[in-house]
Amino acid sequence: MTLSFFDQFISPMFLGIPLMALAIMIPWIIFPTPSSRWMNNRMLTLQNWFINLFTKQLLLPLNTAGHKWALIFASLMIFLISLNMLGLLPYTFTPTTQLSLNMGLAVPLWLATVIIGMRNQPTHSLGHLLPEGTPVPLIPVLIVIETISLFIRPIALGVRLTANLTAGHLLIQLIATAAFVLMPLMPTVALLTTILLFLLTLLEVAVAMIQAYVFVLLLSLYLQENV
């Protein structure tokens, strides 16, 4: 029974074919595309307003060189929000609960920011490894610590997103199972558990959006240090 709670995180298969690629493609299929008409519908208007607001807030601390990443950040934000929100629907699979997918997004983008910094301003980028005014005996130790913290960044990005979504899905399933079991035994307690489940679901909707925003925001901060 305990192991069955984790069955929802197994990559779906059909006739021995993994459906991970299909689950990743679904958000792009259902997302509305701009039309050639002069007037857009309400959905496209709301979509454009959200993208413009998010891009403006995200690129505010960046200089002009960092604005080239606007399309990447906006696309990644919409992609992650769509996957996280669709994963809250019943009988669906959430690809962002897989650490391999999150690391596949975090590592290349983090590495791109580091390479840009090393190419454009190597002295400034290497200067982050040693704070100004450090005592001479602490220089080797601080360089090692800062180097480790630099390489931990992509791991923290992927693990944070995976852990938050996995914990939320497990809590929802645990509380839903408790409400189902308690219904014939203690209806009042089951009703209170159902209310708690509803509130937790609303919280998970917020977490799904916040975690996608935090993922992209941290990438923009890493980019800010290197441009």
Tab-separated table of C-alpha atoms in Angstrom:
chain	number	residue	atom	x	y	z
A	1	MET	CA	0.000	0.000	0.000
A	2	THR	CA	2.820	2.384	0.802
A	3	LEU	CA	4.544	1.784	-2.523
A	4	SER	CA	1.319	2.400	-4.475
A	5	PHE	CA	1.390	6.071	-3.453
A	6	PHE	CA	4.446	6.509	-5.678
A	7	ASP	CA	2.891	4.825	-8.706
A	8	GLN	CA	1.636	8.220	-9.906
A	9	PHE	CA	5.240	9.301	-10.502
A	10	ILE	CA	6.053	6.385	-12.817
A	11	SER	CA	6.445	7.446	-16.432
A	12	PRO	CA	3.343	6.219	-18.340
A	13	MET	CA	3.753	3.452	-20.892
A	14	PHE	CA	1.482	2.250	-23.709
A	15	LEU	CA	2.325	-0.998	-25.469
A	16	GLY	CA	5.841	-0.693	-24.094
A	17	ILE	CA	6.251	2.808	-25.532
A	18	PRO	CA	7.013	5.603	-23.010
A	19	LEU	CA	4.574	8.501	-23.236
A	20	MET	CA	6.874	11.047	-21.607
A	21	ALA	CA	7.376	12.909	-24.893
A	22	LEU	CA	3.595	13.109	-25.429
A	23	ALA	CA	3.077	14.480	-21.920
A	24	ILE	CA	5.685	17.174	-22.584
A	25	MET	CA	4.135	18.123	-25.947
A	26	ILE	CA	0.547	18.474	-24.687
A	27	PRO	CA	0.961	22.025	-23.244
A	28	TRP	CA	2.139	23.333	-26.622
A	29	ILE	CA	-0.782	21.640	-28.380
A	30	ILE	CA	-3.532	23.111	-26.184
A	31	PHE	CA	-1.997	26.565	-25.835
A	32	PRO	CA	-3.738	29.180	-28.037
A	33	THR	CA	-1.706	30.520	-30.928
A	34	PRO	CA	-1.881	34.139	-32.184
A	35	SER	CA	-4.197	34.722	-35.131
A	36	SER	CA	-3.796	36.989	-38.149
A	37	ARG	CA	-6.881	39.017	-37.236
A	38	TRP	CA	-6.681	42.560	-35.955
A	39	MET	CA	-8.826	41.789	-32.920
A	40	ASN	CA	-7.888	38.903	-30.622
A	41	ASN	CA	-10.248	36.929	-28.445
A	42	ARG	CA	-10.272	37.125	-24.658
A	43	MET	CA	-7.965	34.148	-24.216
A	44	LEU	CA	-5.252	35.554	-26.461
A	45	THR	CA	-5.595	38.988	-24.868
A	46	LEU	CA	-5.177	37.504	-21.400
A	47	GLN	CA	-2.243	35.410	-22.603
A	48	ASN	CA	-0.451	38.401	-24.123
A	49	TRP	CA	-1.083	40.507	-21.004
A	50	PHE	CA	0.377	37.811	-18.763
A	51	ILE	CA	3.454	37.297	-20.951
A	52	ASN	CA	4.139	41.043	-21.176
A	53	LEU	CA	3.699	41.528	-17.423
A	54	PHE	CA	5.902	38.576	-16.545
A	55	THR	CA	8.636	39.520	-19.025
A	56	LYS	CA	8.678	43.126	-17.834
A	57	GLN	CA	9.024	42.120	-14.174
A	58	LEU	CA	11.632	39.460	-14.892
A	59	LEU	CA	13.900	41.573	-17.090
A	60	LEU	CA	13.669	44.715	-14.960
A	61	PRO	CA	16.999	44.185	-13.115
A	62	LEU	CA	18.820	42.996	-16.262
A	63	ASN	CA	20.708	45.225	-18.641
A	64	THR	CA	20.146	45.342	-22.385
A	65	ALA	CA	22.372	42.324	-23.068
A	66	GLY	CA	20.166	40.146	-20.851
A	67	HIS	CA	16.997	41.103	-22.742
A	68	LYS	CA	17.943	38.620	-25.460
A	69	TRP	CA	16.799	35.899	-23.062
A	70	ALA	CA	13.228	37.254	-22.902
A	71	LEU	CA	11.831	34.673	-25.331
A	72	ILE	CA	13.572	31.770	-23.575
A	73	PHE	CA	12.399	32.840	-20.125
A	74	ALA	CA	8.810	33.508	-21.217
A	75	SER	CA	8.571	30.179	-23.068
A	76	LEU	CA	10.062	28.280	-20.122
A	77	MET	CA	7.687	29.961	-17.679
A	78	ILE	CA	4.597	29.108	-19.740
A	79	PHE	CA	5.863	25.564	-20.302
A	80	LEU	CA	6.466	24.877	-16.604
A	81	ILE	CA	3.181	26.448	-15.474
A	82	SER	CA	1.261	24.410	-18.050
A	83	LEU	CA	2.898	21.133	-17.000
A	84	ASN	CA	2.425	21.841	-13.299
A	85	MET	CA	-1.227	22.855	-13.654
A	86	LEU	CA	-2.151	19.972	-15.952
A	87	GLY	CA	-0.559	17.564	-13.474
A	88	LEU	CA	-3.146	18.573	-10.863
A	89	LEU	CA	-5.980	17.152	-12.958
A	90	PRO	CA	-7.180	13.639	-12.030
A	91	TYR	CA	-5.582	10.676	-13.828
A	92	THR	CA	-2.829	12.798	-15.348
A	93	PHE	CA	0.951	12.555	-15.251
A	94	THR	CA	3.184	15.439	-14.160
A	95	PRO	CA	6.510	15.371	-16.060
A	96	THR	CA	8.008	17.991	-13.734
A	97	THR	CA	7.953	15.475	-10.852
A	98	GLN	CA	10.775	13.687	-12.701
A	99	LEU	CA	14.205	14.877	-11.580
A	100	SER	CA	15.699	13.942	-14.954
A	101	LEU	CA	13.464	16.419	-16.792
A	102	ASN	CA	14.081	19.238	-14.328
A	103	MET	CA	17.839	18.684	-14.383
A	104	GLY	CA	17.696	18.572	-18.171
A	105	LEU	CA	16.194	22.064	-18.092
A	106	ALA	CA	18.320	23.477	-15.260
A	107	VAL	CA	21.820	22.319	-16.197
A	108	PRO	CA	22.009	23.580	-19.825
A	109	LEU	CA	20.460	26.973	-18.978
A	110	TRP	CA	22.687	27.461	-15.926
A	111	LEU	CA	25.729	26.396	-17.958
A	112	ALA	CA	24.790	28.876	-20.679
A	113	THR	CA	24.787	31.744	-18.156
A	114	VAL	CA	28.195	30.667	-16.840
A	115	ILE	CA	29.671	30.378	-20.342
A	116	ILE	CA	28.329	33.817	-21.268
A	117	GLY	CA	29.960	35.303	-18.181
A	118	MET	CA	33.280	33.574	-18.829
A	119	ARG	CA	33.287	34.727	-22.443
A	120	ASN	CA	32.195	38.345	-21.998
A	121	GLN	CA	33.725	39.257	-18.625
A	122	PRO	CA	35.957	36.476	-17.286
A	123	THR	CA	37.579	38.625	-14.585
A	124	HIS	CA	34.239	39.702	-13.140
A	125	SER	CA	32.850	36.141	-13.265
A	126	LEU	CA	35.881	34.661	-11.539
A	127	GLY	CA	35.759	37.494	-9.015
A	128	HIS	CA	32.537	35.993	-7.586
A	129	LEU	CA	34.622	33.079	-6.294
A	130	LEU	CA	36.557	35.355	-3.939
A	131	PRO	CA	34.787	38.200	-2.075
A	132	GLU	CA	36.691	41.466	-1.760
A	133	GLY	CA	38.601	41.969	1.469
A	134	THR	CA	38.981	38.273	2.278
A	135	PRO	CA	41.847	37.495	4.699
A	136	VAL	CA	44.749	35.712	3.035
A	137	PRO	CA	44.519	32.487	5.126
A	138	LEU	CA	40.846	32.067	4.133
A	139	ILE	CA	41.365	32.525	0.389
A	140	PRO	CA	41.815	28.807	-0.539
A	141	VAL	CA	38.886	27.737	1.633
A	142	LEU	CA	36.537	30.397	0.274
A	143	ILE	CA	37.462	29.604	-3.331
A	144	VAL	CA	36.581	25.940	-2.764
A	145	ILE	CA	33.324	26.845	-0.992
A	146	GLU	CA	32.245	29.323	-3.681
A	147	THR	CA	33.110	26.844	-6.441
A	148	ILE	CA	31.006	24.154	-4.778
A	149	SER	CA	28.116	26.589	-4.318
A	150	LEU	CA	28.383	27.522	-8.001
A	151	PHE	CA	28.045	23.902	-9.141
A	152	ILE	CA	25.235	23.215	-6.665
A	153	ARG	CA	23.007	25.843	-8.283
A	154	PRO	CA	21.584	23.661	-11.103
A	155	ILE	CA	21.089	20.777	-8.673
A	156	ALA	CA	19.169	23.066	-6.334
A	157	LEU	CA	17.016	24.285	-9.239
A	158	GLY	CA	16.023	20.788	-10.301
A	159	VAL	CA	15.611	19.320	-6.815
A	160	ARG	CA	13.520	22.281	-5.575
A	161	LEU	CA	10.985	21.944	-8.368
A	162	THR	CA	10.856	18.140	-8.100
A	163	ALA	CA	10.572	18.056	-4.301
A	164	ASN	CA	7.815	20.675	-4.046
A	165	LEU	CA	5.610	19.086	-6.687
A	166	THR	CA	6.219	15.539	-5.456
A	167	ALA	CA	5.414	16.481	-1.859
A	168	GLY	CA	2.234	18.241	-2.921
A	169	HIS	CA	0.974	15.316	-4.977
A	170	LEU	CA	1.726	12.891	-2.150
A	171	LEU	CA	-0.134	15.040	0.382
A	172	ILE	CA	-3.164	15.283	-1.886
A	173	GLN	CA	-3.243	11.525	-2.392
A	174	LEU	CA	-2.749	10.786	1.316
A	175	ILE	CA	-5.526	13.140	2.423
A	176	ALA	CA	-7.863	11.940	-0.346
A	177	THR	CA	-7.257	8.332	0.731
A	178	ALA	CA	-7.922	9.261	4.369
A	179	ALA	CA	-11.197	10.993	3.448
A	180	PHE	CA	-12.307	7.972	1.418
A	181	VAL	CA	-11.515	5.527	4.237
A	182	LEU	CA	-13.116	7.662	6.970
A	183	MET	CA	-16.348	8.334	5.046
A	184	PRO	CA	-18.273	5.204	6.236
A	185	LEU	CA	-16.658	5.225	9.694
A	186	MET	CA	-16.663	8.890	10.767
A	187	PRO	CA	-18.569	11.085	8.304
A	188	THR	CA	-17.910	14.302	10.245
A	189	VAL	CA	-14.157	13.749	10.288
A	190	ALA	CA	-14.292	12.741	6.631
A	191	LEU	CA	-16.090	16.006	5.789
A	192	LEU	CA	-13.446	18.028	7.604
A	193	THR	CA	-10.756	16.046	5.782
A	194	THR	CA	-12.453	16.801	2.460
A	195	ILE	CA	-12.458	20.522	3.265
A	196	LEU	CA	-8.774	20.252	4.111
A	197	LEU	CA	-8.228	18.475	0.793
A	198	PHE	CA	-9.954	21.312	-1.076
A	199	LEU	CA	-7.804	23.922	0.654
A	200	LEU	CA	-4.667	21.896	-0.043
A	201	THR	CA	-5.609	21.663	-3.712
A	202	LEU	CA	-5.899	25.457	-3.880
A	203	LEU	CA	-2.494	25.686	-2.213
A	204	GLU	CA	-1.026	23.287	-4.765
A	205	VAL	CA	-2.377	25.423	-7.605
A	206	ALA	CA	-0.493	28.366	-6.115
A	207	VAL	CA	2.620	26.227	-5.581
A	208	ALA	CA	2.507	25.045	-9.209
A	209	MET	CA	2.625	28.645	-10.443
A	210	ILE	CA	5.064	29.920	-7.819
A	211	GLN	CA	7.588	27.132	-8.389
A	212	ALA	CA	7.608	27.772	-12.133
A	213	TYR	CA	8.171	31.471	-11.469
A	214	VAL	CA	10.946	30.773	-8.925
A	215	PHE	CA	12.691	28.449	-11.386
A	216	VAL	CA	12.821	31.118	-14.087
A	217	LEU	CA	13.542	33.930	-11.606
A	218	LEU	CA	16.629	32.166	-10.248
A	219	LEU	CA	17.872	31.604	-13.790
A	220	SER	CA	17.464	35.317	-14.471
A	221	LEU	CA	19.448	36.117	-11.308
A	222	TYR	CA	22.226	33.788	-12.438
A	223	LEU	CA	22.181	35.556	-15.802
A	224	GLN	CA	22.308	38.950	-14.072
A	225	GLU	CA	25.604	38.011	-12.449
A	226	ASN	CA	27.174	37.199	-15.822
A	227	VAL	CA	25.985	39.960	-18.148
